[in-house]
Amino acid sequence: MTHTQRFEGHTALVTGAARGIGAAAARRLAEEGASVLLTDRDGEVVEETAAGLREQGLSVRASACDVGDRAAVEAAVAHAVEAFGGLDVLVNCAARCTRMTPLFEDEPDDAWEQDLDITLSGPYRCSRAALPHLVASGRGAIVTIGSVNGLQDFGNHAYSAAKAGLGSLTRTLAGHAAARGVRVNMVVPGTVRTSAWEGRDTEISRIEKLYPLGRVGEPEDIAAAVAFLASRDAAWITGTTLVVDGGLTAVNTGFHTAVHSMREA
């Protein structure tokens, strides 16, 4: 697919870019003309992803980066700035979600702390390291990937609390950075068909029935929203949360189905 070159001459750094939403966002930005540094904790896989994009003629590089490590984050940002001559866009995608225990009181402390550290503090570290360079670019933008888990109860206590925290961080950082010309926004996906759902087609089929638009999302759906918010098409948008969830949080499909069934009875 040919895209408008909204990012010609721009540079970007995407975390959690080895696969899924992060990889799709990196691809979309590169397809629209950006030079992109893909980072991920899994350095081997992110390099494979970047190599595949380079084979398509896209301007990308890869670097291993654990967003839980401040020094690694600062090194990744420095890598992008040195390689591309600056930084215009940061996409915070890296996250961690531990399978929750049946009982809340059995949740281990380390799972709670690690989910919050990667999912919430990770974007904080990345944004802090990138902000001076985004200011210097004169067209800086931060786009963070949230989740419907931060809006409603879909389980996973720590992950959900972290994603809800990202909404607040988006608003406060937007207010702080606006005067310096940097926009900060968040995309909130519903269920997206990533590697986490491989081999779970039966579950996907059940979940799709809960979505008013009749399907779960694809990584490319989220990447399109990321590209919009990072681009000058969104030049007067900051501090906002863009929900991209097929209508899940707007329409109670289960309730509608139950009411319809009662009327037919």
Coordinates of C-alpha atoms in Angstrom, one line a residue:
M1 CA 0.0 0.0 0.0
T2 CA 1.3 3.5 -0.9
H3 CA 0.9 6.1 1.8
T4 CA 1.1 9.9 1.8
Q5 CA 4.7 10.9 2.7
R6 CA 3.7 12.9 5.8
F7 CA 7.0 12.1 7.5
E8 CA 9.5 12.8 4.7
G9 CA 12.6 14.1 6.5
H10 CA 11.4 13.1 9.9
T11 CA 13.0 10.7 12.4
A12 CA 11.3 8.5 14.9
L13 CA 12.0 6.0 17.7
V14 CA 9.5 3.2 18.5
T15 CA 9.8 1.1 21.6
G16 CA 8.4 -2.5 21.7
A17 CA 8.9 -2.6 17.9
A18 CA 10.0 -6.3 17.5
R19 CA 6.5 -7.4 16.7
G20 CA 2.8 -6.5 16.9
I21 CA 1.6 -2.9 17.3
G22 CA 5.2 -1.6 17.7
A23 CA 6.4 -3.2 14.5
A24 CA 3.3 -2.0 12.6
A25 CA 3.8 1.5 13.8
A26 CA 7.4 1.6 12.8
R27 CA 6.5 0.2 9.4
R28 CA 3.8 2.8 8.9
L29 CA 6.0 5.7 9.8
A30 CA 8.8 4.4 7.6
E31 CA 6.4 3.9 4.7
E32 CA 5.4 7.5 5.1
G33 CA 9.0 8.6 4.8
A34 CA 10.5 8.6 8.3
S35 CA 13.8 7.3 9.3
V36 CA 12.9 5.0 12.2
L37 CA 14.9 3.4 15.0
L38 CA 13.1 0.2 16.2
T39 CA 13.9 -0.8 19.8
D40 CA 12.9 -3.7 21.8
R41 CA 14.1 -5.7 24.8
D42 CA 14.5 -8.7 22.4
G43 CA 17.4 -7.4 20.3
E44 CA 17.6 -10.4 18.0
V45 CA 14.0 -10.3 17.0
V46 CA 13.9 -6.5 16.5
E47 CA 16.9 -6.7 14.3
E48 CA 15.1 -9.3 12.2
T49 CA 12.1 -7.0 11.9
A50 CA 14.2 -4.1 10.9
A51 CA 16.1 -6.2 8.4
G52 CA 12.8 -7.2 6.7
L53 CA 11.8 -3.5 6.5
R54 CA 15.2 -2.5 5.0
E55 CA 14.7 -5.2 2.3
Q56 CA 11.7 -3.2 1.3
G57 CA 13.8 -0.1 0.9
L58 CA 12.7 1.6 4.2
S59 CA 15.1 3.7 6.3
V60 CA 15.2 1.8 9.6
R61 CA 17.7 0.7 12.2
A62 CA 17.4 -1.5 15.2
S63 CA 18.7 -1.4 18.8
A64 CA 18.1 -3.6 21.8
C65 CA 16.6 -1.5 24.6
D66 CA 15.0 -2.4 27.9
V67 CA 12.7 0.5 28.9
G68 CA 13.1 -0.6 32.5
D69 CA 16.7 0.6 32.3
R70 CA 17.3 4.3 32.3
A71 CA 20.8 4.0 30.9
A72 CA 19.6 1.8 28.0
V73 CA 16.8 4.2 27.2
E74 CA 19.1 7.2 27.1
A75 CA 21.5 5.2 24.9
A76 CA 18.7 4.4 22.5
V77 CA 17.6 8.0 22.2
A78 CA 21.2 9.0 21.7
H79 CA 21.6 6.3 19.0
A80 CA 18.6 7.7 17.1
V81 CA 19.8 11.3 17.3
E82 CA 23.3 10.4 16.2
A83 CA 22.1 8.1 13.4
F84 CA 19.4 10.4 12.0
G85 CA 20.6 13.8 13.1
G86 CA 17.7 14.5 15.5
L87 CA 14.4 13.1 16.8
D88 CA 10.9 14.2 15.8
V89 CA 8.6 11.4 17.0
L90 CA 8.6 9.0 19.9
V91 CA 6.2 6.1 20.0
N92 CA 5.9 4.4 23.4
C93 CA 4.7 0.9 22.8
A94 CA 6.7 -1.4 25.1
A95 CA 4.6 -2.9 27.9
R96 CA 4.4 -5.9 30.2
C97 CA 1.3 -7.8 31.3
T98 CA 1.5 -10.6 33.8
R99 CA -1.3 -13.2 33.9
M100 CA -3.3 -12.4 36.9
T101 CA -3.9 -14.8 39.8
P102 CA -7.5 -16.1 40.5
L103 CA -7.5 -14.1 43.8
F104 CA -6.4 -10.5 44.0
E105 CA -4.8 -11.1 47.4
D106 CA -2.5 -13.7 45.8
E107 CA -1.0 -11.2 43.3
P108 CA 2.8 -11.3 43.8
D109 CA 4.5 -8.0 44.5
D110 CA 7.2 -8.5 41.8
A111 CA 4.5 -9.0 39.1
W112 CA 2.8 -5.8 40.2
E113 CA 6.0 -3.8 40.3
Q114 CA 7.4 -5.1 37.0
D115 CA 4.1 -4.5 35.1
L116 CA 4.0 -0.9 36.4
D117 CA 7.7 -0.4 35.8
I118 CA 7.7 -1.4 32.2
T119 CA 4.2 -0.3 31.2
L120 CA 4.0 3.1 33.0
S121 CA 7.6 4.0 34.1
G122 CA 9.0 2.9 30.8
P123 CA 7.2 5.6 28.7
Y124 CA 8.1 8.1 31.5
R125 CA 11.8 7.2 31.0
C126 CA 11.6 7.3 27.2
S127 CA 9.7 10.6 27.2
R128 CA 12.1 12.2 29.6
A129 CA 15.1 11.2 27.6
A130 CA 13.6 12.2 24.2
L131 CA 11.9 15.5 25.2
P132 CA 14.9 17.8 24.8
H133 CA 15.4 16.5 21.3
L134 CA 11.7 16.7 20.4
V135 CA 11.8 20.3 21.5
A136 CA 14.8 21.0 19.4
S137 CA 13.1 19.5 16.3
G138 CA 10.4 22.2 16.4
R139 CA 7.8 19.6 15.4
G140 CA 8.1 17.0 18.2
A141 CA 5.4 14.5 19.0
I142 CA 4.9 11.7 21.5
V143 CA 2.4 9.0 20.9
T144 CA 1.9 6.4 23.7
I145 CA 0.0 3.2 23.3
G146 CA -2.6 2.8 26.1
S147 CA -5.3 0.1 26.4
V148 CA -9.1 -0.2 27.0
N149 CA -7.9 -1.9 30.2
G150 CA -7.2 1.6 31.4
L151 CA -10.8 2.7 30.8
Q152 CA -12.9 -0.3 31.9
D153 CA -12.4 -3.5 33.8
F154 CA -11.0 -6.2 31.6
G155 CA -8.9 -7.8 34.2
N156 CA -5.1 -7.7 34.9
H157 CA -4.9 -5.4 37.8
A158 CA -1.3 -4.1 37.5
Y159 CA -1.3 -3.8 33.7
S160 CA -4.7 -2.0 33.8
A161 CA -3.5 0.4 36.5
A162 CA -0.4 1.2 34.5
K163 CA -2.4 1.9 31.3
A164 CA -4.8 4.1 33.3
G165 CA -1.7 6.0 34.6
L166 CA -0.5 6.5 31.1
G167 CA -3.7 8.5 30.4
S168 CA -2.8 10.9 33.2
L169 CA 0.8 11.1 32.2
T170 CA -0.3 12.0 28.6
R171 CA -2.4 14.9 29.9
T172 CA 0.2 16.3 32.4
L173 CA 3.1 15.9 29.9
A174 CA 1.0 17.5 27.2
G175 CA 0.4 20.5 29.4
H176 CA 4.1 20.7 30.3
A177 CA 5.4 20.4 26.8
A178 CA 2.9 22.4 24.8
A179 CA 4.7 25.7 25.3
R180 CA 7.8 24.1 23.9
G181 CA 6.1 22.9 20.7
V182 CA 5.8 19.2 21.6
R183 CA 2.4 17.4 21.3
V184 CA 1.6 14.4 23.5
N185 CA -1.2 12.0 22.8
M186 CA -2.3 8.4 23.4
V187 CA -3.9 5.7 21.3
V188 CA -6.1 3.3 23.2
P189 CA -6.6 -0.1 21.4
G190 CA -9.0 -2.8 22.1
T191 CA -8.2 -6.5 21.3
V192 CA -5.6 -6.6 18.6
R193 CA -4.5 -9.7 16.7
T194 CA -0.9 -9.9 17.7
S195 CA 1.4 -12.8 18.5
A196 CA -0.2 -13.1 22.0
W197 CA -3.3 -14.5 20.2
E198 CA -1.5 -17.0 18.0
G199 CA -3.2 -20.4 18.2
R200 CA -6.2 -19.0 20.0
D201 CA -8.6 -18.7 17.0
T202 CA -11.6 -20.1 19.1
E203 CA -11.1 -17.4 21.7
I204 CA -10.8 -14.7 19.0
S205 CA -14.1 -15.9 17.4
R206 CA -15.9 -15.5 20.7
I207 CA -14.3 -12.1 21.4
E208 CA -15.2 -10.7 18.0
K209 CA -18.9 -11.1 18.8
L210 CA -18.5 -8.4 21.5
Y211 CA -17.2 -5.9 19.1
P212 CA -19.9 -3.7 17.3
L213 CA -17.7 -3.6 14.2
G214 CA -17.6 -7.4 14.2
R215 CA -13.9 -8.1 14.4
V216 CA -10.8 -7.6 16.6
G217 CA -8.2 -5.0 15.5
E218 CA -5.2 -5.5 13.4
P219 CA -1.8 -3.9 14.3
E220 CA -2.2 -1.8 11.2
D221 CA -5.4 -0.3 12.6
I222 CA -3.4 1.1 15.5
A223 CA -0.5 2.1 13.4
A224 CA -2.7 4.3 11.3
A225 CA -3.9 6.1 14.4
V226 CA -0.3 6.5 15.7
A227 CA 0.7 8.0 12.3
F228 CA -2.2 10.4 12.4
L229 CA -1.4 11.7 15.9
A230 CA 2.3 12.0 15.1
S231 CA 1.7 13.9 11.9
R232 CA 1.0 17.5 11.2
D233 CA -2.6 16.5 10.4
A234 CA -3.0 16.5 14.2
A235 CA -1.2 19.8 14.6
W236 CA -3.9 21.2 17.0
I237 CA -4.3 18.0 19.0
T238 CA -2.5 17.4 22.3
G239 CA -3.3 15.7 25.6
T240 CA -6.0 13.6 24.0
T241 CA -6.8 9.9 24.1
L242 CA -7.9 8.4 20.8
V243 CA -9.9 5.2 21.4
V244 CA -9.4 2.7 18.6
D245 CA -11.5 -0.3 19.7
G246 CA -14.1 -1.2 17.2
G247 CA -16.8 0.4 19.4
L248 CA -16.1 -1.9 22.4
T249 CA -16.2 0.8 25.1
A250 CA -18.9 2.8 23.4
V251 CA -21.5 0.0 22.9
N252 CA -22.5 -2.7 25.4
T253 CA -23.0 -5.4 22.9
G254 CA -23.7 -8.1 25.5
F255 CA -26.4 -5.9 27.0
H256 CA -28.0 -5.2 23.6
T257 CA -28.0 -8.9 22.8
A258 CA -29.6 -9.8 26.1
V259 CA -32.3 -7.1 25.7
H260 CA -33.0 -8.2 22.1
S261 CA -33.3 -11.8 23.2
M262 CA -35.8 -10.8 25.9
R263 CA -38.0 -8.9 23.4
E264 CA -38.0 -11.9 21.1
A265 CA -39.0 -14.3 23.9

